[in-house]
mmCIF file of C-alpha atoms in Angstrom:
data_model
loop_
_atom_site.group_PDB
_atom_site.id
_atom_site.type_symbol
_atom_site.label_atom_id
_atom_site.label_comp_id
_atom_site.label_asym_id
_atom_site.label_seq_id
_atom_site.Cartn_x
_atom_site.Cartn_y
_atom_site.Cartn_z
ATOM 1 C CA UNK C 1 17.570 3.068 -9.569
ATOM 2 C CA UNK C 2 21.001 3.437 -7.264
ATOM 3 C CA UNK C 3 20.849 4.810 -4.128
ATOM 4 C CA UNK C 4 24.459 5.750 -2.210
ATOM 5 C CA UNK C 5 25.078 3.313 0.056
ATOM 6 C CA UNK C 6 23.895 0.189 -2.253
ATOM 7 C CA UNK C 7 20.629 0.224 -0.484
ATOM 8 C CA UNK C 8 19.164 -1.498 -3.617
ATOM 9 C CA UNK C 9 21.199 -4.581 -2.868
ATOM 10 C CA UNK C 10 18.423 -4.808 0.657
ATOM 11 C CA UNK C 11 17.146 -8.136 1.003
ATOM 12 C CA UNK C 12 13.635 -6.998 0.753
ATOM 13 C CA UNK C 13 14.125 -4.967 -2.297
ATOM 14 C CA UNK C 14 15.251 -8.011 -4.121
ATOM 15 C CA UNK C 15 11.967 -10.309 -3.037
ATOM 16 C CA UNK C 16 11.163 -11.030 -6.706
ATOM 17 C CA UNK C 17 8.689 -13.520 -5.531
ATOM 18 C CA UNK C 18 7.383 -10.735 -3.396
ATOM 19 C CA UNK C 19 6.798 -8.219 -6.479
ATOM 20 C CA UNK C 20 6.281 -10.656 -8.844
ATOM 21 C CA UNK C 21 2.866 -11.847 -6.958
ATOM 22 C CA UNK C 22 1.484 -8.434 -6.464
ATOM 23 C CA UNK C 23 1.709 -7.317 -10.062
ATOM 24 C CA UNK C 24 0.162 -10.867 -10.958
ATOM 25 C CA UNK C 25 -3.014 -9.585 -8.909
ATOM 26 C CA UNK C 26 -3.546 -6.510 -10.781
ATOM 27 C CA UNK C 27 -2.299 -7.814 -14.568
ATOM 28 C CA UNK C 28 -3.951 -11.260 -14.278
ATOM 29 C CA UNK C 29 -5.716 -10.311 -17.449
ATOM 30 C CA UNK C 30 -3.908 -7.104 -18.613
ATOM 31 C CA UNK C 31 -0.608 -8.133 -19.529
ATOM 32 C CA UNK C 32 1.724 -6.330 -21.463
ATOM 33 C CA UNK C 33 0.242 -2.994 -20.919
ATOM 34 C CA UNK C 34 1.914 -0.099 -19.299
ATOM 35 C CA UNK C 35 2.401 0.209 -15.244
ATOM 36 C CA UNK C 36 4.143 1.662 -12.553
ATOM 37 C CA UNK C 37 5.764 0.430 -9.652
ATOM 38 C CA UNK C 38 6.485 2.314 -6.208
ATOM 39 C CA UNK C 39 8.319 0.357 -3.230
ATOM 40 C CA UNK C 40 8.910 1.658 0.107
ATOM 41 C CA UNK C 41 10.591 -0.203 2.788
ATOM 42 C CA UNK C 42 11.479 0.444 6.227
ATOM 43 C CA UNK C 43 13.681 -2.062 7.913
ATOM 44 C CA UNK C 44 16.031 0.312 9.946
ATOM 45 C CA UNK C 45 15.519 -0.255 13.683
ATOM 46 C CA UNK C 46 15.561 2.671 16.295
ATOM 47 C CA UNK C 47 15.956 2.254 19.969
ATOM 48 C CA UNK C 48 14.208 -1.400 19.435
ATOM 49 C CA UNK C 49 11.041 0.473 18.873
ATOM 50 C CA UNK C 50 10.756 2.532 15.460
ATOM 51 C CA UNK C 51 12.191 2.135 12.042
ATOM 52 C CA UNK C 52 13.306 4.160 9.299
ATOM 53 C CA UNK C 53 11.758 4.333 5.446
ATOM 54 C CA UNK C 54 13.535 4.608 2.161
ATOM 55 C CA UNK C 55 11.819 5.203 -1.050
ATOM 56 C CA UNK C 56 12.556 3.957 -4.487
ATOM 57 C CA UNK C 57 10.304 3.915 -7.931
ATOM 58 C CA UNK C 58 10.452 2.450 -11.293
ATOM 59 C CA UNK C 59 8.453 2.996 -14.242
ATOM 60 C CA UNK C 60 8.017 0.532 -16.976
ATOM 61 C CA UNK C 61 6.481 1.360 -20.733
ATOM 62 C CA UNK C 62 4.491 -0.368 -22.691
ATOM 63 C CA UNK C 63 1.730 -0.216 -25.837
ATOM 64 C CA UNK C 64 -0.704 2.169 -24.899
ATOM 65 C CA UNK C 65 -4.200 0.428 -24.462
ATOM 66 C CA UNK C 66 -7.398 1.735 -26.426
ATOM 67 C CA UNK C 67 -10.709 3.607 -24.212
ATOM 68 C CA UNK C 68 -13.094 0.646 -23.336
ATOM 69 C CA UNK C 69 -16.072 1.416 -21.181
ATOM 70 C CA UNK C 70 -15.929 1.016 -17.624
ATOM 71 C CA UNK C 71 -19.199 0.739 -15.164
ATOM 72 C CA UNK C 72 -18.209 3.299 -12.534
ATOM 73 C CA UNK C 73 -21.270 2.127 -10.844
ATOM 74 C CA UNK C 74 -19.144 -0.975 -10.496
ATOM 75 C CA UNK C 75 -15.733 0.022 -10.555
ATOM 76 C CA UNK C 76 -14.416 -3.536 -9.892
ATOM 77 C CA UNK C 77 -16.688 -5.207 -12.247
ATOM 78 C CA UNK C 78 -14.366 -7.790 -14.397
ATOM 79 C CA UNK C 79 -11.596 -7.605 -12.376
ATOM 80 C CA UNK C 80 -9.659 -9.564 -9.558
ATOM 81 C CA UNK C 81 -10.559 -7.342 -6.673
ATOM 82 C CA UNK C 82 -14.520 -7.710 -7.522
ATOM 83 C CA UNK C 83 -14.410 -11.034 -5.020
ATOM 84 C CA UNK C 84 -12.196 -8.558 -2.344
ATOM 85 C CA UNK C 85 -13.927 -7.394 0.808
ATOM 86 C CA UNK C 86 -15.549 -3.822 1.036
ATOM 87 C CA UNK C 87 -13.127 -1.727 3.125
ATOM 88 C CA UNK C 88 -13.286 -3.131 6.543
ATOM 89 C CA UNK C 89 -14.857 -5.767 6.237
ATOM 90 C CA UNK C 90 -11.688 -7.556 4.616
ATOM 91 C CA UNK C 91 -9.543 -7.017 7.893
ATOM 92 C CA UNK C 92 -10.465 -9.893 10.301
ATOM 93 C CA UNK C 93 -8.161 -10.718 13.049
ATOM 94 C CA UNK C 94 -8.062 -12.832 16.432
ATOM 95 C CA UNK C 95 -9.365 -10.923 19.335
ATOM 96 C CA UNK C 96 -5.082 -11.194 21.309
ATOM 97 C CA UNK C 97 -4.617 -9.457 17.294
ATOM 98 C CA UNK C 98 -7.236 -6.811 17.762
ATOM 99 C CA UNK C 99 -4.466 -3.753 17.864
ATOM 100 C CA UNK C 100 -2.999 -5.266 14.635
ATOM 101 C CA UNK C 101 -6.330 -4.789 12.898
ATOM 102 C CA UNK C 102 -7.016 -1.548 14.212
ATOM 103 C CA UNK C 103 -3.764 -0.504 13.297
ATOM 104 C CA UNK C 104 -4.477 -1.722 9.408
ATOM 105 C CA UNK C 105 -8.243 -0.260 9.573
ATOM 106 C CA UNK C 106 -6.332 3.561 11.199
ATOM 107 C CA UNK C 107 -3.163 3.235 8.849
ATOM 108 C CA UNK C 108 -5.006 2.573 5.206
ATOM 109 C CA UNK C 109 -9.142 2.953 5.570
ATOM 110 C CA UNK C 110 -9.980 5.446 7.462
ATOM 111 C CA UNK C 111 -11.327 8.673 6.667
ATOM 112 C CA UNK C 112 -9.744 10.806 8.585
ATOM 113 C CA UNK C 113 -5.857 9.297 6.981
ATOM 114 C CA UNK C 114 -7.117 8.672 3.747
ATOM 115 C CA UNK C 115 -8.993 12.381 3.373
ATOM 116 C CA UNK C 116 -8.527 14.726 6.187
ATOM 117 C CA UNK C 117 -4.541 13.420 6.743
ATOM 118 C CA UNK C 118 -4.612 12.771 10.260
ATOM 119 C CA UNK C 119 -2.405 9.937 11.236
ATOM 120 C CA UNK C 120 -3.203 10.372 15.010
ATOM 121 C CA UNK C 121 -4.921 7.376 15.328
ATOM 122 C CA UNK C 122 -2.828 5.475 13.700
ATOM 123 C CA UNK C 123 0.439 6.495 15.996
ATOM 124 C CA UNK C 124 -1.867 6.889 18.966
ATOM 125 C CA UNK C 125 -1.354 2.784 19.317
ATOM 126 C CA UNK C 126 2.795 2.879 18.706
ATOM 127 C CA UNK C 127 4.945 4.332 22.186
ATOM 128 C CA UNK C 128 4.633 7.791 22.780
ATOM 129 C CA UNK C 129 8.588 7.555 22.554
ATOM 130 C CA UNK C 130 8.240 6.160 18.839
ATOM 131 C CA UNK C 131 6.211 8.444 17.101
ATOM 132 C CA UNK C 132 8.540 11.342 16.434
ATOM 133 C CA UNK C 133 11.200 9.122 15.279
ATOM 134 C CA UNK C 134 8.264 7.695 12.999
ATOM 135 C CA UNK C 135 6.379 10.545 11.326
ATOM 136 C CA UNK C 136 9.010 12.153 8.742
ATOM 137 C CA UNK C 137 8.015 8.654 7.037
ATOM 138 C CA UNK C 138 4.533 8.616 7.195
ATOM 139 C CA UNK C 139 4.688 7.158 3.285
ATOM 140 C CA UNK C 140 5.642 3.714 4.287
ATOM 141 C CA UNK C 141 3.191 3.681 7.267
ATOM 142 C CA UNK C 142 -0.383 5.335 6.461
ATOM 143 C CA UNK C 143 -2.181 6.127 2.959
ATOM 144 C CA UNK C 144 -3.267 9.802 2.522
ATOM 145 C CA UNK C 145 -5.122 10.568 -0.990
ATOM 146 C CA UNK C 146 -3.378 13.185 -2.919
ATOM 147 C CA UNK C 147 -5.547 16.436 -2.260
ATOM 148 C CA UNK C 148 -8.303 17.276 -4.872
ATOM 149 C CA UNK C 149 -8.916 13.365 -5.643
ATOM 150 C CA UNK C 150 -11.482 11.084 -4.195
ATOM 151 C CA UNK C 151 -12.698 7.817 -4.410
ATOM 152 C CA UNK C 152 -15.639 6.836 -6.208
ATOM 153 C CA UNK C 153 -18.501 5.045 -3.824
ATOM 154 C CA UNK C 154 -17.387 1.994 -2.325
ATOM 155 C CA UNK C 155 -13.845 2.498 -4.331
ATOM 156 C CA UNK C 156 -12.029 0.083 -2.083
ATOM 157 C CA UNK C 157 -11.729 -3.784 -1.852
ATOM 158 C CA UNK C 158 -9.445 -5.630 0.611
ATOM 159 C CA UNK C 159 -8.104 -8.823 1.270
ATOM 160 C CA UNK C 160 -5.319 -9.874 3.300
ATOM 161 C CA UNK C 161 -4.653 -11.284 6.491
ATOM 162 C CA UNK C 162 -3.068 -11.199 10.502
ATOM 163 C CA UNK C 163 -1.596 -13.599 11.555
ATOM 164 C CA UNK C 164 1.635 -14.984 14.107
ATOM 165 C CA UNK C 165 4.837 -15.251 12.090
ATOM 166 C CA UNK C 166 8.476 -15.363 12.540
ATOM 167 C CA UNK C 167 10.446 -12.303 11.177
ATOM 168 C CA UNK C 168 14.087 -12.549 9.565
ATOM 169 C CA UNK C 169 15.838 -12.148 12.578
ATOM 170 C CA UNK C 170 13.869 -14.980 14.209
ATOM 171 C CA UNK C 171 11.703 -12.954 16.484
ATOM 172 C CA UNK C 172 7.870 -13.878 16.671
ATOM 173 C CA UNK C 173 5.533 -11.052 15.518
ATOM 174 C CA UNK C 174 1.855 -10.732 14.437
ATOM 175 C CA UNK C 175 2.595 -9.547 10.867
ATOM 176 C CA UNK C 176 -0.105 -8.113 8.771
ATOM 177 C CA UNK C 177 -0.655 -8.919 5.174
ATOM 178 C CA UNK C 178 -2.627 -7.015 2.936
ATOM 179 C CA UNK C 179 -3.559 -5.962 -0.812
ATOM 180 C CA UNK C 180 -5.773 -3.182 -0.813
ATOM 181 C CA UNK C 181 -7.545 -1.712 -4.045
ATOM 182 C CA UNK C 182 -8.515 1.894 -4.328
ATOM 183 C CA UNK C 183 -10.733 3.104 -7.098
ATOM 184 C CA UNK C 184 -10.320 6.959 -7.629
ATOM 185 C CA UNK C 185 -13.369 9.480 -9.185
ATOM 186 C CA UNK C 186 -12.006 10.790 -12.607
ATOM 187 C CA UNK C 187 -12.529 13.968 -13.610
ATOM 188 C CA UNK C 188 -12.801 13.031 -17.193
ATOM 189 C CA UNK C 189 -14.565 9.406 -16.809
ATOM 190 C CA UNK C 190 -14.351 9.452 -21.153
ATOM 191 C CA UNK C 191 -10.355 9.536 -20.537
ATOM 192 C CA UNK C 192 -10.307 6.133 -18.536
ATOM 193 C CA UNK C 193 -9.444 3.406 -20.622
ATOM 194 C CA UNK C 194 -9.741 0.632 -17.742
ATOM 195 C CA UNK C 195 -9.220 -0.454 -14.828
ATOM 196 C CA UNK C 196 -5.368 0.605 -14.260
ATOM 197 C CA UNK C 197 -6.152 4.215 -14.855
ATOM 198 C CA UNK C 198 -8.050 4.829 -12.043
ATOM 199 C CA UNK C 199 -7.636 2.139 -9.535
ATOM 200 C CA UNK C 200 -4.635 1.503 -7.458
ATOM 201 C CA UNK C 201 -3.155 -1.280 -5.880
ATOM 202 C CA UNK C 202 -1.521 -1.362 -2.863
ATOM 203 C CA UNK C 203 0.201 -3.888 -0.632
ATOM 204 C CA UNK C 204 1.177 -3.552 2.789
ATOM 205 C CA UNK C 205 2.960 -5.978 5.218
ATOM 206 C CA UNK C 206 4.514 -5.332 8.602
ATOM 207 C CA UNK C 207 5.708 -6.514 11.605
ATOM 208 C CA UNK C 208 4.494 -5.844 15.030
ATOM 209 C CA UNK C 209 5.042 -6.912 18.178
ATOM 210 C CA UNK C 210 2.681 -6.021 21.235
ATOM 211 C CA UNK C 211 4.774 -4.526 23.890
ATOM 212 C CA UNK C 212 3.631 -2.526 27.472
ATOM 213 C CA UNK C 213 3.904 0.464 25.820
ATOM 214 C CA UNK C 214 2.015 -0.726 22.555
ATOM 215 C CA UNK C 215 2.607 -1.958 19.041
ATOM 216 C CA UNK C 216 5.809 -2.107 18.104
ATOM 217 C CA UNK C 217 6.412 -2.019 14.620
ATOM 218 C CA UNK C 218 9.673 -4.554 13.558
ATOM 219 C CA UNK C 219 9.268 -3.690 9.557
ATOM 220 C CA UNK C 220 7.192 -2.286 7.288
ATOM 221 C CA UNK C 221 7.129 -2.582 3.290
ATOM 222 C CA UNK C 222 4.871 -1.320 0.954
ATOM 223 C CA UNK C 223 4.616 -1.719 -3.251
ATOM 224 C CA UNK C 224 2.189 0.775 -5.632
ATOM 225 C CA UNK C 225 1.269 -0.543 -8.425
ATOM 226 C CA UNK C 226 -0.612 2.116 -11.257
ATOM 227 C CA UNK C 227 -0.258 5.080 -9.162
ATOM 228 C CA UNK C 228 0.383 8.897 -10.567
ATOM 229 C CA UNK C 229 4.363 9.612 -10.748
ATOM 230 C CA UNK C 230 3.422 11.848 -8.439
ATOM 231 C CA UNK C 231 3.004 9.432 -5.341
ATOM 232 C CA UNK C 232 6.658 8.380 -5.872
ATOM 233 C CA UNK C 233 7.949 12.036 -5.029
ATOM 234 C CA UNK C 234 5.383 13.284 -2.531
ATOM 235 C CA UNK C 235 4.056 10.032 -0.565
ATOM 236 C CA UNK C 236 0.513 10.756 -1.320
ATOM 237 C CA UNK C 237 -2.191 8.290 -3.383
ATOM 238 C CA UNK C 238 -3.205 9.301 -6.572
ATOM 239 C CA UNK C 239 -4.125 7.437 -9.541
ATOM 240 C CA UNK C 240 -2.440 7.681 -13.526
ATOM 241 C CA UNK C 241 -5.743 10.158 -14.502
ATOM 242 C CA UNK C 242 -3.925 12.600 -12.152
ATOM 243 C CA UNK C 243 -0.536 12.984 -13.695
ATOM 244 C CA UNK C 244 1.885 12.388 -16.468
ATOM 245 C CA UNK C 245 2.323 8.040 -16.729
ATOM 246 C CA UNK C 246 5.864 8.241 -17.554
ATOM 247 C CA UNK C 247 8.314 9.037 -14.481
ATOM 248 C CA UNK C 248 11.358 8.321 -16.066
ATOM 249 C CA UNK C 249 14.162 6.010 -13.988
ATOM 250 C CA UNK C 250 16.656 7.779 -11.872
ATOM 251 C CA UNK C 251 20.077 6.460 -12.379
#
């Protein structure tokens, strides 16, 4: 995918390492069977306290896999995130990190983001100055559910981690870490063939830096892996059950 402006030559879009690990956790013992891939990255700083996002997606084909049964009971059952952390549980932090992991816990677990939308609490721990300049790209920050799905009991597993680092510009920051796993309710649970149909991977890092006025986000990136096509366009969660698989590649 080209963007004007050769954004795809960015540093952090060409983190093969970086992409190569993620897809490892989700295809450790799926390999060679069709995914999708969503990055978002926001590097772009704004008065030294906000950023900006860009979006880009990729789809890439492969055999089709034959229906196998899957325990929606136990939606992880058999697969890497069945060791993860239930929800909130898997963000731990130092107490002088405590607005990092609230900021994690507000951003991508709770409720009131992930169902009713509401990114309030989320911004509510940025500067009041920041969070115009950072809502029009709410995508690379927060996960909202695409409206009319939901996630089946106990559908997400976490693990990850906060911790002091130093940032590509040499500037200490407390950056967060994290691989989240979402399993989604299908509709038609006889359509689901495993585990990439209905459960999405995500994994967030960013930056922050706790200033008087807050957090300060530095950076934020984000990859999808076996979302809907749908999530690349419109920035909200859904899982391949809800939409077409193939995207198609923007040139």
């Amino acid at each position: 995918m080209s963007l004007h402006g050769g954004i795809e030559d960015h540093p952090d879009l060409n983190d093969a390492d970086w992409g190569r690990r993620v897809e490892r956790e989700f295809n450790r013992e799926r390999r060679g069977k069709r995914g999708m891939v969503i990055g978002f990255v926001a590097a772009l700083a704004v008065t030294g306290l906000v950023a900006g996002g860009l979006l880009l997606g990729g789809v890439a084909e492969g055999p089709a896999h034959p229906a196998s049964a899957v325990d929606f009971d136990r939606p992880f059952a058999g697969t890497e995130f069945e060791t993860w952390a239930d929800g909130e549980k898997g963000v731990v932090a130092a107490p002088e990190h405590d607005q990092v992991r609230k900021a994690v816990v507000a951003a991508r677990l709770d409720p009131a983001v992930l169902v009713g939308h509401d990114p309030s609490a989320f911004l509510s721990l940025v500067p009041a100055e920041a969070r115009e300049a950072w809502t029009p790209i709410l995508p690379t920050l927060v996960t909202r559910l695409k409206q009319g799905t939901t996630l089946l009991p106990g559908g997400i597993k976490v693990k990850g981690t906060i911790a002091p680092a130093v940032d590509d510009e040499g500037v200490d920051v407390v950056r967060s870490d994290y691989l989240i796993a979402y399993a989604f309710a299908p509709a038609d649970r006889a359509a689901v063939g495993g585990p990439e149909d209905f459960v999405v991977l995500l994994h967030a890092i960013a930056d922050y830096r706790l200033i008087p006025q807050g957090l300060q986000i530095r950076t934020t990136k984000i990859r999808i892996d076996h979302a809907a096509c749908s999530t690349k366009t419109d920035g909200y969660l859904a899982p391949r059950f809800a939409g077409p698989s193939t995207c198609g590649v923007s040139a």
